[in-house]
Coordinates of C-alpha atoms and ligand atoms in Angstrom, one line a residue:
Chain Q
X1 CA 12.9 -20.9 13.0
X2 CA 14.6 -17.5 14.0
X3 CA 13.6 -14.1 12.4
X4 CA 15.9 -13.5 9.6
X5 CA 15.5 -10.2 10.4
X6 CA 17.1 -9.9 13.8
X7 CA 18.4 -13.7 14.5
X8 CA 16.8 -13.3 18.0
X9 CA 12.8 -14.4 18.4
X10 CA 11.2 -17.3 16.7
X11 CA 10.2 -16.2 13.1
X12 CA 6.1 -16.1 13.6
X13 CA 5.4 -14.0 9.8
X14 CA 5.8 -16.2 7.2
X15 CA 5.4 -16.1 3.6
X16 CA 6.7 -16.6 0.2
X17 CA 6.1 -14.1 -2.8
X18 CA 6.6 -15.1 -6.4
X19 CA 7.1 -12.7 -9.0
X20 CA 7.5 -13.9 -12.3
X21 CA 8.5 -17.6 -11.2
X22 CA 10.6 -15.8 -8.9
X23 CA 10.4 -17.4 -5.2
X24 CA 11.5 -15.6 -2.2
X25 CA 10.9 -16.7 1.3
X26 CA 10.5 -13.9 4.8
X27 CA 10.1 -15.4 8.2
X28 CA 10.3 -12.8 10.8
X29 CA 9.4 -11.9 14.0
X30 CA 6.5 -9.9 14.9
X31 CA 8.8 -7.2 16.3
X32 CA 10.5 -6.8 13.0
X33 CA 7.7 -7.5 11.0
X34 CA 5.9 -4.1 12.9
X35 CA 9.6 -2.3 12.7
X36 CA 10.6 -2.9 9.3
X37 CA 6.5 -1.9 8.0
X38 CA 7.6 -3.7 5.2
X39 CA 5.4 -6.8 5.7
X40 CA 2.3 -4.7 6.9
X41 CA -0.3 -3.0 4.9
X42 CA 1.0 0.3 4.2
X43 CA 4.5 -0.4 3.9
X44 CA 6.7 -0.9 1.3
X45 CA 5.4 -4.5 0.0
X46 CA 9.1 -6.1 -0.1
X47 CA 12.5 -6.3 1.3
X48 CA 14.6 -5.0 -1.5
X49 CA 17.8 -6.5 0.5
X50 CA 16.4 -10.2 -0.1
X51 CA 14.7 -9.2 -3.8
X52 CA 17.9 -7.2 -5.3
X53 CA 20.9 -9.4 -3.1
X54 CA 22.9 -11.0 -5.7
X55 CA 21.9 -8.3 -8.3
X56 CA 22.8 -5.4 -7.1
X57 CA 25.9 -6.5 -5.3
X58 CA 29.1 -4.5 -6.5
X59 CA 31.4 -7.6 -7.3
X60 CA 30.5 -10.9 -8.2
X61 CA 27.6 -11.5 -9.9
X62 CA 27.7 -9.1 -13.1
X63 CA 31.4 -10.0 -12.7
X64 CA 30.7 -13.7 -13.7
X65 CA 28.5 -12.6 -16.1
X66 CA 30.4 -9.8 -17.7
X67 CA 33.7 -9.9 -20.1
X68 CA 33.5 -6.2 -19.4
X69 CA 34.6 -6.9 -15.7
X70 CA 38.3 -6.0 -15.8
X71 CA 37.3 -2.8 -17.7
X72 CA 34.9 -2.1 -15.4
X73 CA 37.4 -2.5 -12.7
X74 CA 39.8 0.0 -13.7
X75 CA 36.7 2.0 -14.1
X76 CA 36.1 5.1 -11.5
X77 CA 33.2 4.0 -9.2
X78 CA 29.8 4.9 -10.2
X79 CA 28.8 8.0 -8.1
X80 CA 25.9 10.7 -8.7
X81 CA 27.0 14.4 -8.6
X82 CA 24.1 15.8 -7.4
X83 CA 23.8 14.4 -4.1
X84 CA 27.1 11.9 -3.6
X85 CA 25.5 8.6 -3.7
X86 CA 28.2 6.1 -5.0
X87 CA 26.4 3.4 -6.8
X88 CA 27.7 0.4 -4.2
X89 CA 26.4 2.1 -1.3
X90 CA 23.1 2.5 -3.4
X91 CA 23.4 -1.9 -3.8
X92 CA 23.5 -2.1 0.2
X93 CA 20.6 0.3 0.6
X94 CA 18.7 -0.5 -2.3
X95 CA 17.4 3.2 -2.3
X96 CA 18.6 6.0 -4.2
X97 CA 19.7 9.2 -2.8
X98 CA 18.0 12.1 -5.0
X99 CA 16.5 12.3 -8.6
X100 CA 19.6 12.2 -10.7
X101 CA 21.1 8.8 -9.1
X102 CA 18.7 7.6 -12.0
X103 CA 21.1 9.5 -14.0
X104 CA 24.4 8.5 -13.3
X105 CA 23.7 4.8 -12.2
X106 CA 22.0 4.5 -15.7
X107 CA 24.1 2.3 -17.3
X108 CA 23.7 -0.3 -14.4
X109 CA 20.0 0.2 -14.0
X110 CA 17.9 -1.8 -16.7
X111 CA 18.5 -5.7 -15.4
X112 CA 18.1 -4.6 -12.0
X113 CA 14.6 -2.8 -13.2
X114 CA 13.3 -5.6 -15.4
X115 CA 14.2 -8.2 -12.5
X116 CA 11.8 -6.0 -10.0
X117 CA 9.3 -4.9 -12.8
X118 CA 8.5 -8.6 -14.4
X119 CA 10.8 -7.7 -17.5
X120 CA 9.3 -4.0 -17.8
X121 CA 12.0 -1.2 -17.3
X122 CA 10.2 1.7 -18.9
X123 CA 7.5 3.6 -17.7
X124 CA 4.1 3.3 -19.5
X125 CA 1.5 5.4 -16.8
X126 CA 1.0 8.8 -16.1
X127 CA 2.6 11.6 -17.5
X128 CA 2.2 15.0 -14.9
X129 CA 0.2 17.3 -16.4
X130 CA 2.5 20.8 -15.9
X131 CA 6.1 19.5 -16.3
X132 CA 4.8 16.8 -19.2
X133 CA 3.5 18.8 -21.4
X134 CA 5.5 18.1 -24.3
X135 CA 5.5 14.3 -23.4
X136 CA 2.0 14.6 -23.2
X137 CA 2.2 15.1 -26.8
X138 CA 4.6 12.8 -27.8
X139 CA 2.6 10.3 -26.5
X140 CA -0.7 11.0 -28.7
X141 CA 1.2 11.0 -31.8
X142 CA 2.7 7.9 -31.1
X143 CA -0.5 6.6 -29.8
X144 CA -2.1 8.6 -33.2
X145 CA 0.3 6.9 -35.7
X146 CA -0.2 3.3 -34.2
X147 CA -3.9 4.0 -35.3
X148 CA -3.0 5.7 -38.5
X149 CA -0.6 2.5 -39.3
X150 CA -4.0 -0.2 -38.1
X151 CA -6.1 2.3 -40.9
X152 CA -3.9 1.2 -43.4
X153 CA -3.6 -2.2 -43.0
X154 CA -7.6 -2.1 -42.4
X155 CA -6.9 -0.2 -46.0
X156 CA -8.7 2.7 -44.7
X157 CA -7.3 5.6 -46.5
X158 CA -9.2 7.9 -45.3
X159 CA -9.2 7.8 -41.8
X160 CA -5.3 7.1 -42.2
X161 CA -5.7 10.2 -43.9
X162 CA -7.5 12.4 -41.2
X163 CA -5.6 10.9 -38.5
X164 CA -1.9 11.9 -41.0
X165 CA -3.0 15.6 -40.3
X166 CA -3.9 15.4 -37.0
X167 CA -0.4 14.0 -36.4
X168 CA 1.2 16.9 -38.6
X169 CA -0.8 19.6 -36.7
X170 CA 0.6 18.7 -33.1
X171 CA 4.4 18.2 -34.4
X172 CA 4.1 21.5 -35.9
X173 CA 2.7 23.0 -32.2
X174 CA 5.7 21.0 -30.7
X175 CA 8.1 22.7 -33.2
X176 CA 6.5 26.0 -32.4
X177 CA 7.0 25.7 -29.0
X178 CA 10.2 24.6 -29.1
X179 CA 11.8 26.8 -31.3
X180 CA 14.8 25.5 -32.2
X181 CA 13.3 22.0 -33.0
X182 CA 13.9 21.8 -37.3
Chain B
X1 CA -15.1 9.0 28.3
X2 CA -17.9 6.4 27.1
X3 CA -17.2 3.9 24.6
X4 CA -19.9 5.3 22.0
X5 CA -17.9 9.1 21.8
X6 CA -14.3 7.2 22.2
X7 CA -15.6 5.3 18.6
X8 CA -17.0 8.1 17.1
X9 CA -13.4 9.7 16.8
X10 CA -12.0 6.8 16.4
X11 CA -13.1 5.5 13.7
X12 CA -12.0 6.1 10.0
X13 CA -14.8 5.6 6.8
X14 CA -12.9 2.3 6.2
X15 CA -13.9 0.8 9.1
X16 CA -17.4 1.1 8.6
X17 CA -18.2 -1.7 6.6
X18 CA -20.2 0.7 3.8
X19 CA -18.8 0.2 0.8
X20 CA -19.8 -2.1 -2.6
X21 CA -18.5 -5.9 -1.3
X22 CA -17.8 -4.7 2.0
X23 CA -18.7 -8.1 4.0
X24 CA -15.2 -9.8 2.0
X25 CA -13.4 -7.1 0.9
X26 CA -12.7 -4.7 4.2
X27 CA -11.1 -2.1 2.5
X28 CA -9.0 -0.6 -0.6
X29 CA -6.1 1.3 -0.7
X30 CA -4.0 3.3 -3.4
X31 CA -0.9 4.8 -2.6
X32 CA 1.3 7.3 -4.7
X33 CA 5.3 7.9 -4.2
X34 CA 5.8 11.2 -5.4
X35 CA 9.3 13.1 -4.9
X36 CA 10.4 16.5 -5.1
X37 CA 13.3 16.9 -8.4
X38 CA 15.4 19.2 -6.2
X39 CA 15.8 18.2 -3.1
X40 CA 17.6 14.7 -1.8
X41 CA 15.6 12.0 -1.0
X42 CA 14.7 11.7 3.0
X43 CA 16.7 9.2 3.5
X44 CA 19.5 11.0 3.0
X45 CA 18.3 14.1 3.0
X46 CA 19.6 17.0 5.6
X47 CA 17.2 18.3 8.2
X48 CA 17.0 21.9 6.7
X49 CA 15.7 20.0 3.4
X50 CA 13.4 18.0 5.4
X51 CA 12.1 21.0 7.0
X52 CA 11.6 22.5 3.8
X53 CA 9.1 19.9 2.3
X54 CA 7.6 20.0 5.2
X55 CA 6.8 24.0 5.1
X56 CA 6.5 23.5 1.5
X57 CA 3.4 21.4 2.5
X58 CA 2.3 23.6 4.7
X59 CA 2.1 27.0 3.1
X60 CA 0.7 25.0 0.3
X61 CA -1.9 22.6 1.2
X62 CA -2.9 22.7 4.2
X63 CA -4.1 26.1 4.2
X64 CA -6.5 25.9 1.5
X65 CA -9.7 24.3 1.1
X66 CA -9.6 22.0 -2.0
X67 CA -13.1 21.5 -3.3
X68 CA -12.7 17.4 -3.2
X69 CA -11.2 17.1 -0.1
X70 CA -11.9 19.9 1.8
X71 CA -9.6 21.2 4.5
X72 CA -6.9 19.5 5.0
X73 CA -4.2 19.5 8.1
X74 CA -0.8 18.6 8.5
X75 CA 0.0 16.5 11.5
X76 CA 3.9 17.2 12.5
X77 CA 5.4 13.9 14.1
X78 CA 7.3 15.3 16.7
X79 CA 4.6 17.2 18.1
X80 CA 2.9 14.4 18.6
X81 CA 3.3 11.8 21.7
X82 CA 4.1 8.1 21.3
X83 CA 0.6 6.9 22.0
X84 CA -1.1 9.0 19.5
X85 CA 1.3 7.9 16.5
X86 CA 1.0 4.7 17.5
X87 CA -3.3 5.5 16.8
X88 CA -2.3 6.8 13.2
X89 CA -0.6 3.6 12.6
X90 CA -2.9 1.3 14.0
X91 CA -5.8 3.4 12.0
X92 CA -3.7 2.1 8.9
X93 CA -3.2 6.5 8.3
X94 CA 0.7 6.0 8.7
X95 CA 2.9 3.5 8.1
X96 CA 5.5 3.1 11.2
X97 CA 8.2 4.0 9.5
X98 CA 7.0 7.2 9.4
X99 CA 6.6 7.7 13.6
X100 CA 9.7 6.2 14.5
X101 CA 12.6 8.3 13.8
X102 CA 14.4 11.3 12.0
X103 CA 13.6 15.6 12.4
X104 CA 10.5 16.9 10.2
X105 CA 8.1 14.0 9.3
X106 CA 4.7 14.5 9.3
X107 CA 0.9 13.4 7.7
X108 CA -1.7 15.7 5.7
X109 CA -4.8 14.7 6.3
X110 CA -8.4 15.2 5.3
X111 CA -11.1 15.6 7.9
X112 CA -12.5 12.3 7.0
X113 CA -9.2 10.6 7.0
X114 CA -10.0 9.2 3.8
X115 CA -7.0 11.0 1.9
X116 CA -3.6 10.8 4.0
X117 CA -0.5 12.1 2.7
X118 CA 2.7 10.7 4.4
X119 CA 5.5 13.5 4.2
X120 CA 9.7 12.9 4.5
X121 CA 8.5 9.0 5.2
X122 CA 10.7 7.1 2.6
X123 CA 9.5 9.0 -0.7
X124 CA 9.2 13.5 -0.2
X125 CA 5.2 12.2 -0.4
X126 CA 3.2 9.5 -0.4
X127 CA -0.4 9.9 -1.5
X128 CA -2.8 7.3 0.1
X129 CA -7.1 6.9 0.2
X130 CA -8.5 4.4 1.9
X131 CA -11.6 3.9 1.5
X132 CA -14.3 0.6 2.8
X133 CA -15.0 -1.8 0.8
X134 CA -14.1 -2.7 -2.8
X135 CA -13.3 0.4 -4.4
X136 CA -9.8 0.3 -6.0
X137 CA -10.7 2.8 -9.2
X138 CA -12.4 5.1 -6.7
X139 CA -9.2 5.3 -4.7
X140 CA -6.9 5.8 -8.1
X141 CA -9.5 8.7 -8.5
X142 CA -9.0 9.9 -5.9
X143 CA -5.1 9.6 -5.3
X144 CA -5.1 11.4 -9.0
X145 CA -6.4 14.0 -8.1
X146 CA -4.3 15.1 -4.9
X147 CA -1.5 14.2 -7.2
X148 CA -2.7 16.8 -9.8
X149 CA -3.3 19.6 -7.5
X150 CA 0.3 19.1 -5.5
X151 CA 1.8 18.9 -9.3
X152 CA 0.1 22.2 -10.2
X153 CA 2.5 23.9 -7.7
X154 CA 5.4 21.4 -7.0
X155 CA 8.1 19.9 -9.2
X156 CA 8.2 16.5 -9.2
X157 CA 11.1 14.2 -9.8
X158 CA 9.6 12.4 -13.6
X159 CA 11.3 10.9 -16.0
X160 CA 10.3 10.0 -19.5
X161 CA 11.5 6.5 -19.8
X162 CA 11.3 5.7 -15.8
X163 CA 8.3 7.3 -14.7
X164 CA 8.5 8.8 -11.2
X165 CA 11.8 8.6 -9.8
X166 CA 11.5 7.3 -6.5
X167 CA 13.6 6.1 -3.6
X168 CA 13.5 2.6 -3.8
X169 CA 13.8 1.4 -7.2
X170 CA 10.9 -1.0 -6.2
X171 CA 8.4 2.0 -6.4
X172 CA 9.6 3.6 -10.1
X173 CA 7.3 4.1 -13.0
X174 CA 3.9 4.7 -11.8
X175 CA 4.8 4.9 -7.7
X176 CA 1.5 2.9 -7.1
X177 CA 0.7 0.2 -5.2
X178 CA -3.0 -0.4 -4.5
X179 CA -4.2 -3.1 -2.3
X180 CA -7.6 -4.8 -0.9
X181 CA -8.3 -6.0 2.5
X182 CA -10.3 -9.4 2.4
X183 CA -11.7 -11.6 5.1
X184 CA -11.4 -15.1 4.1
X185 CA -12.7 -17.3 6.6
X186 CA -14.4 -19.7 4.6
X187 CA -11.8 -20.2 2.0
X188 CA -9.5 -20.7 5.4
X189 CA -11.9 -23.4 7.3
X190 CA -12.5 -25.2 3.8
X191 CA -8.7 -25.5 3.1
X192 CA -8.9 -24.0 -0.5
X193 CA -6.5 -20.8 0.1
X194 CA -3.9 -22.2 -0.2
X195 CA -4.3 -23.9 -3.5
X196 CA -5.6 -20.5 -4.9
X197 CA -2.7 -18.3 -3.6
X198 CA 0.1 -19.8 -6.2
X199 CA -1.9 -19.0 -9.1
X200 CA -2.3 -15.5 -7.8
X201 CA 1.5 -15.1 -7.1
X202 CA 2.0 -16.3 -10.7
X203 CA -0.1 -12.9 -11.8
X204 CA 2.6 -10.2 -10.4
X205 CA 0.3 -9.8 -7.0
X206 CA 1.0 -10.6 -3.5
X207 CA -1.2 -12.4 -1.3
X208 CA -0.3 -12.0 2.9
X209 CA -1.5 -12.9 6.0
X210 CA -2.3 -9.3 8.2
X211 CA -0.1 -10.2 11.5
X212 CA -0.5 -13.8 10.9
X213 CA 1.5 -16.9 11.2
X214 CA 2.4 -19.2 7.6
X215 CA -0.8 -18.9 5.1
X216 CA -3.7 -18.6 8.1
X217 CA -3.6 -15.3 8.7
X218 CA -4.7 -13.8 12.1
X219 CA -8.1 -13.3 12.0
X220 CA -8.7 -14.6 8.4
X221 CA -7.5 -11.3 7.1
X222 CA -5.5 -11.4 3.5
X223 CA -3.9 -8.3 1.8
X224 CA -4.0 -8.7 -1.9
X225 CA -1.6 -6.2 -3.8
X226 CA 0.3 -5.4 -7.4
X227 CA 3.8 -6.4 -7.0
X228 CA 5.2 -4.8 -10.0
X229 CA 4.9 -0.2 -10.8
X230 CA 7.0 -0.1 -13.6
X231 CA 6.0 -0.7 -17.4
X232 CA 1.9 -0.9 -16.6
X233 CA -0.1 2.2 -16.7
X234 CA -2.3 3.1 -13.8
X235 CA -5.4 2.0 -15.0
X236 CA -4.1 -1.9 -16.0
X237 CA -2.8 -2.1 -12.7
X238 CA -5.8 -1.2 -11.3
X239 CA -7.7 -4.0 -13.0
X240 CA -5.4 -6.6 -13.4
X241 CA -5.9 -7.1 -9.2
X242 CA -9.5 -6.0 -9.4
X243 CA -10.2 -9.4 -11.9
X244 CA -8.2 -11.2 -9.1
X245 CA -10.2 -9.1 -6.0
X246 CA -13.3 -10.3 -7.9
X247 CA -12.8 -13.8 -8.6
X248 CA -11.3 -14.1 -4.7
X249 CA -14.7 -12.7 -3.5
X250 CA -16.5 -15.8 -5.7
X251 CA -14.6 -18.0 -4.6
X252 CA -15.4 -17.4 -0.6
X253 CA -19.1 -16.8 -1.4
X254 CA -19.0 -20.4 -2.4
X255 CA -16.9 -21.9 -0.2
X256 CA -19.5 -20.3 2.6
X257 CA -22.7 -21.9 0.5
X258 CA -20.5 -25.0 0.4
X259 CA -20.3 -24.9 4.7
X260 CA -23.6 -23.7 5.1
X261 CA -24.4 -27.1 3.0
X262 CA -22.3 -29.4 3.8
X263 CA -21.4 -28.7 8.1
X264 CA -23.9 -26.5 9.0
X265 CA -24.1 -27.6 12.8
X266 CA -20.7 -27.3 12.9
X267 CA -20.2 -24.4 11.8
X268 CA -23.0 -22.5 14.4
X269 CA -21.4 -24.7 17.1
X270 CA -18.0 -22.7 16.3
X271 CA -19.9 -19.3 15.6
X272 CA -21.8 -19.3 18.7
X273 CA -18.7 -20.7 20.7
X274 CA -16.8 -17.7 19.2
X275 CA -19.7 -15.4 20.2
X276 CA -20.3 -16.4 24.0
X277 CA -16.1 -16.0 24.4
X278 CA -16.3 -12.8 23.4
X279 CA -19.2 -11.8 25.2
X280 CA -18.1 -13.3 28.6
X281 CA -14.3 -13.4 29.2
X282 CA -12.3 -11.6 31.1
X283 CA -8.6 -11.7 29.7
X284 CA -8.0 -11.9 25.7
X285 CA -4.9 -11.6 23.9
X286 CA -4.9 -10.0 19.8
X287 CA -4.5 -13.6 18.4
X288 CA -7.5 -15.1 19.9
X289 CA -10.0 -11.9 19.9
X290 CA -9.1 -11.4 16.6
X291 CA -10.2 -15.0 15.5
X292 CA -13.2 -14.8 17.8
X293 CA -14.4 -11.9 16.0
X294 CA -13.4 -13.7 12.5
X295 CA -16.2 -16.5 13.4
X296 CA -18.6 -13.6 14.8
X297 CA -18.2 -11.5 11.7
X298 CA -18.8 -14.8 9.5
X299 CA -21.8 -15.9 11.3
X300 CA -23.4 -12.1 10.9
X301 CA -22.4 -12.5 7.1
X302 CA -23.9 -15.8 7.1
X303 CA -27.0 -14.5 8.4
X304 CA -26.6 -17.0 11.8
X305 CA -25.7 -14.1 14.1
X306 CA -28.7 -11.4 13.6
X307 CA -28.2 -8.2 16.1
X308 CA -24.8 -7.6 15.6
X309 CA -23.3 -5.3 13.4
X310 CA -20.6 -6.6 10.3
X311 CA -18.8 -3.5 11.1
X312 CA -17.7 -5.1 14.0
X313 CA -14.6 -7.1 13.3
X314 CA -13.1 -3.9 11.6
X315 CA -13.8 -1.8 14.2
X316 CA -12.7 -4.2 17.2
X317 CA -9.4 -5.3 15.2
X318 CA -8.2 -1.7 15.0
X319 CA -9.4 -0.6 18.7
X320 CA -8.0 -3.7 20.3
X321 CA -4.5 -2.5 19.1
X322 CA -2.2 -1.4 21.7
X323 CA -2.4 2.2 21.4
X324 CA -6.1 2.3 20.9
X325 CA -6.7 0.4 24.7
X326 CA -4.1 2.9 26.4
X327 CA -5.6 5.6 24.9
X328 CA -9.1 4.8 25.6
X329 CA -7.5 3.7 29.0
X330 CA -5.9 7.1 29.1
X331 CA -2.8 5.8 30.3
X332 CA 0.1 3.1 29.5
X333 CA -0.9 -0.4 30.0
X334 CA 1.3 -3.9 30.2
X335 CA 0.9 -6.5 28.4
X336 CA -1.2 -8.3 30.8
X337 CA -3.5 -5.1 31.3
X338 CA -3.9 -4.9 28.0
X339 CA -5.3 -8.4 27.7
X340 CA -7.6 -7.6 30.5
X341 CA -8.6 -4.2 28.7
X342 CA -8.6 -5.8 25.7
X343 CA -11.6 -8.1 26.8
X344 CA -13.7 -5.4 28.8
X345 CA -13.8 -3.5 25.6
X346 CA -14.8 -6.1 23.3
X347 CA -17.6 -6.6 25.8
X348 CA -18.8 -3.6 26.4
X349 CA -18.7 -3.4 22.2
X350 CA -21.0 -6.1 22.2
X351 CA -23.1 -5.4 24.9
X352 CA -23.7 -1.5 23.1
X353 CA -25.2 -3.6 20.3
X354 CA -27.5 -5.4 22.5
X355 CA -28.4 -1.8 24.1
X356 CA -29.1 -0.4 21.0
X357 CA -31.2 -3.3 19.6
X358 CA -33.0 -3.1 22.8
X359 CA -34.1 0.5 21.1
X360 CA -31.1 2.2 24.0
X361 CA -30.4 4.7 21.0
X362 CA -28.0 4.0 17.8
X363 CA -24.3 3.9 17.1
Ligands
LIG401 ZN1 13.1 -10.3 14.4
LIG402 ZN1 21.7 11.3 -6.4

């Protein structure tokens, strides 16, 4: 079998990675395998062309599956203002060109997230401690009223209660901080 | 140079065979993508913007002593030659992608080369510790904390619904992937691998063969890692593919109490076959010395091979690597002379054990 990479030596990596029921063959060559570092420890752990092809492409597939297609059409193309990315050059990369592409190619983003991310297509881990403060915060409450809400169907009034105020007590240092938060 | 000094520099902490589970699982890795939010990603990026991260780095990391790591230095790629990226890579410190082309790349990294941060490679930074043995929530540990003390002082790209923005949309959320090492010989020679692998590919992880060919991996050597970044926090991550790491480990244990049982002539026949190669040839290509030392390390494991070291397959995999022999050789080297080198070396490895069991001093 030839490498799929570079349709020259005899494919000698092979292997098959399933995510979520999802199958995807590689077989390439040991050349490419080293080149790409995709297939090596260290690496990025998959080819996005093979995982994303057929998702991300520009035309057919979300045309099939979209009424919206003629709309979409007449559309101007997708592009991100910050650093001039247009969304179709982002589907043959698969890589995004700055921060904001996130921004502008929104709107496009959440199959092709959930497809890669076994149905998950918002983040759930670490918030950085300096710039995510406030989200910091956010996430207690939430976190605190999920507990306060398991209180009251445990018909602990008390706790739910204790836990109430400590809830109150952060949104008010959120408020404070942001001033013009009502 | 003699082989003993050549090995002390060359060899990283994960090589050493020292950590908990060390004998199946070689090593563990976590890596962090982390991005700048005002500057273009490198693949796109300019060279004055790449230059930037890369003095950015500079002024700011590696010219202070942080009390975990301690001094840390920043390795510029293109004052580097070939032969010595190639070492980073084959020391698992780089990935390739990051030697080959493009203006201002370049690698922080600690003394003990335990901590390596890969700079302008695909994301502004990725944060990597590799450490021996199984250790995957010592190496979050420690990637979390480079990645506080860079955040203290850097901006990085972070959204609230997507996590880390990175380049690839394959890396978003959490930018981890975290991955173990195993040698699986036993699971290999007793055919169970490949029944397991499917029901660990139904979990969101990703079983591979290290330079190998269909499911037998050269040299026995599997790479288990999480698939998925996005939608998991750190920590779940973490243990989801340590449960998996754990259960792999069982399951070769027994398969090895199942050979030692059930074909135990056979198998010192093959171990002491392996051994005697190794010890006496004159010409060896990667794919057979690294299935050679695949039976030795099993039969030192096993307890059938007693003055050897286990470190040994970890050590001889890495410095049988191109680079490694031309460097050692201190010079370039064909494929044929690196078959020949390739053999002298793993000899005069072995025969440095026999020395040093002899009481000829320690390694
Ligand atoms: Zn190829
Ligand atoms: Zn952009």
């Amino acid at each position: 079998m030839l490498c799929q990479e570079c349709q020259e030596r005899e494919a000698s990596l092979h292997f098959t990675k399933i995510i979520n029921g999802e199958k995807t063959e590689f077989h390439v060559c040991d050349v490419c395998a080293k080149d790409k570092g995709e297939y090596l420890p260290g690496g990025n752990s998959f080819s996005i062309h093979q995982l994303l092809s057929g998702l991300l492409d520009t035309g057919q597939s979300f045309a099939k599956s979209s009424k919206q297609h003629s709309r979409q059409q007449a559309k101007p193309e997708l592009q991100c203002k910050t650093c001039g990315l247009t969304y179709k050059k982002f589907a043959e990369n698969g890589r995004f060109g700055c921060a904001d592409c996130y921004q502008y190619f929104d709107e496009k983003l959440d199959p092709v997230l959930k497809r890669i991310h076994g149905g998950n297509s918002v983040h759930a881990g670490k918030i950085p401690k300096r710039k995510g403060k406030d989200m910091h915060v956010y996430r207690e409450i939430e976190d605190l009223k999920a507990e306060m809400q398991n209180h009251i169907a445990a018909e602990e009034f008390e706790e739910a209660a204790k836990i109430r105020d400590q809830i109150r007590s952060l949104e008010s240092s959120l408020h404070k901080k942001g001033g013009d938060v009502s | 140079m003699t082989l003993k000094s050549f090995m002390n520099d060359a060899i990283s902490p994960w090589m050493k065979n020292e950590g908990p589970e060390a004998d199946i699982a070689i090593s563990s890795r976590v890596r962090l993508a982390r991005n700048l939010d005002s500057l273009p990603y490198p693949i796109i990026a300019s060279e004055d913007d790449l230059n930037k991260v890369i003095a950015e780095t500079e002024t700011k990391f590696s010219a202070h002593e942080h009390e975990k790591f301690g001094a840390l230095s920043l390795l510029k790629m293109q004052e580097l030659s070939e032969n010595e990226k190639r070492v980073l890579v084959e020391k698992h410190l780089v990935s390739p992608h990051l030697t080959r082309e493009g203006p201002a790349r370049g690698v922080l990294l600690s003394e003990d080369e335990s901590l390596s941060v890969m700079v302008n490679e695909e994301d502004h930074f990725r944060i990597q510790c590799l450490l021996s043995g199984f250790q995957l929530e010592e190496g979050l540990a420690c990637a979390n904390a480079m990645d506080d003390w860079m955040e203290e002082t850097l901006d990085f790209a972070f959204d609230e619904k997507r996590g880390y923005l990175t380049s690839c949309p394959t890396n978003v959320g959490t930018g981890l992937r975290s991955s173990v090492m195993m040698h699986l010989p036993a699971l290999v020679l007793t055919k169970q691998l490949n029944r397991i692998l499917p029901a660990i590919n139904q979990l969101g992880l990703v079983v591979r063969g290290i330079y190998g060919e269909g499911s037998e991996a050269l040299g026995n050597l599997y790479q288990v890692s999480n698939q998925t970044t996005l939608g998991t926090p750190e920590k779940e991550i973490i243990k989801d593919l340590s449960s998996v790491v754990a259960q792999l480990i069982q399951h070769e244990r027994a398969a090895r109490e199942q050979l030692w049982t059930n074909s135990k002539d056979k198998l010192e026949d093959r171990i002491y076959r392996s051994y005697g190669i190794l010890s006496y040839s004159r010409r060896m290509e990667t794919k057979e010395a690294m299935e050679r030392l695949s039976d030795v390390r099993l039969g030192i494991d096993m307890g059938i091979i007693k003055d050897v070291q286990g470190s040994i397959l970890n050590e001889l995999m890495v410095l049988t690597q191109p680079g490694f022999l031309q460097q050692y050789a201190g010079e370039a080297l064909n494929s044929q002379e690196r078959d020949w080198r390739r053999a002298a070396l793993i000899r005069e490895r072995l025969t440095l054990e026999e020395e040093s069991h002899d009481g000829g001093g320690e390694l």
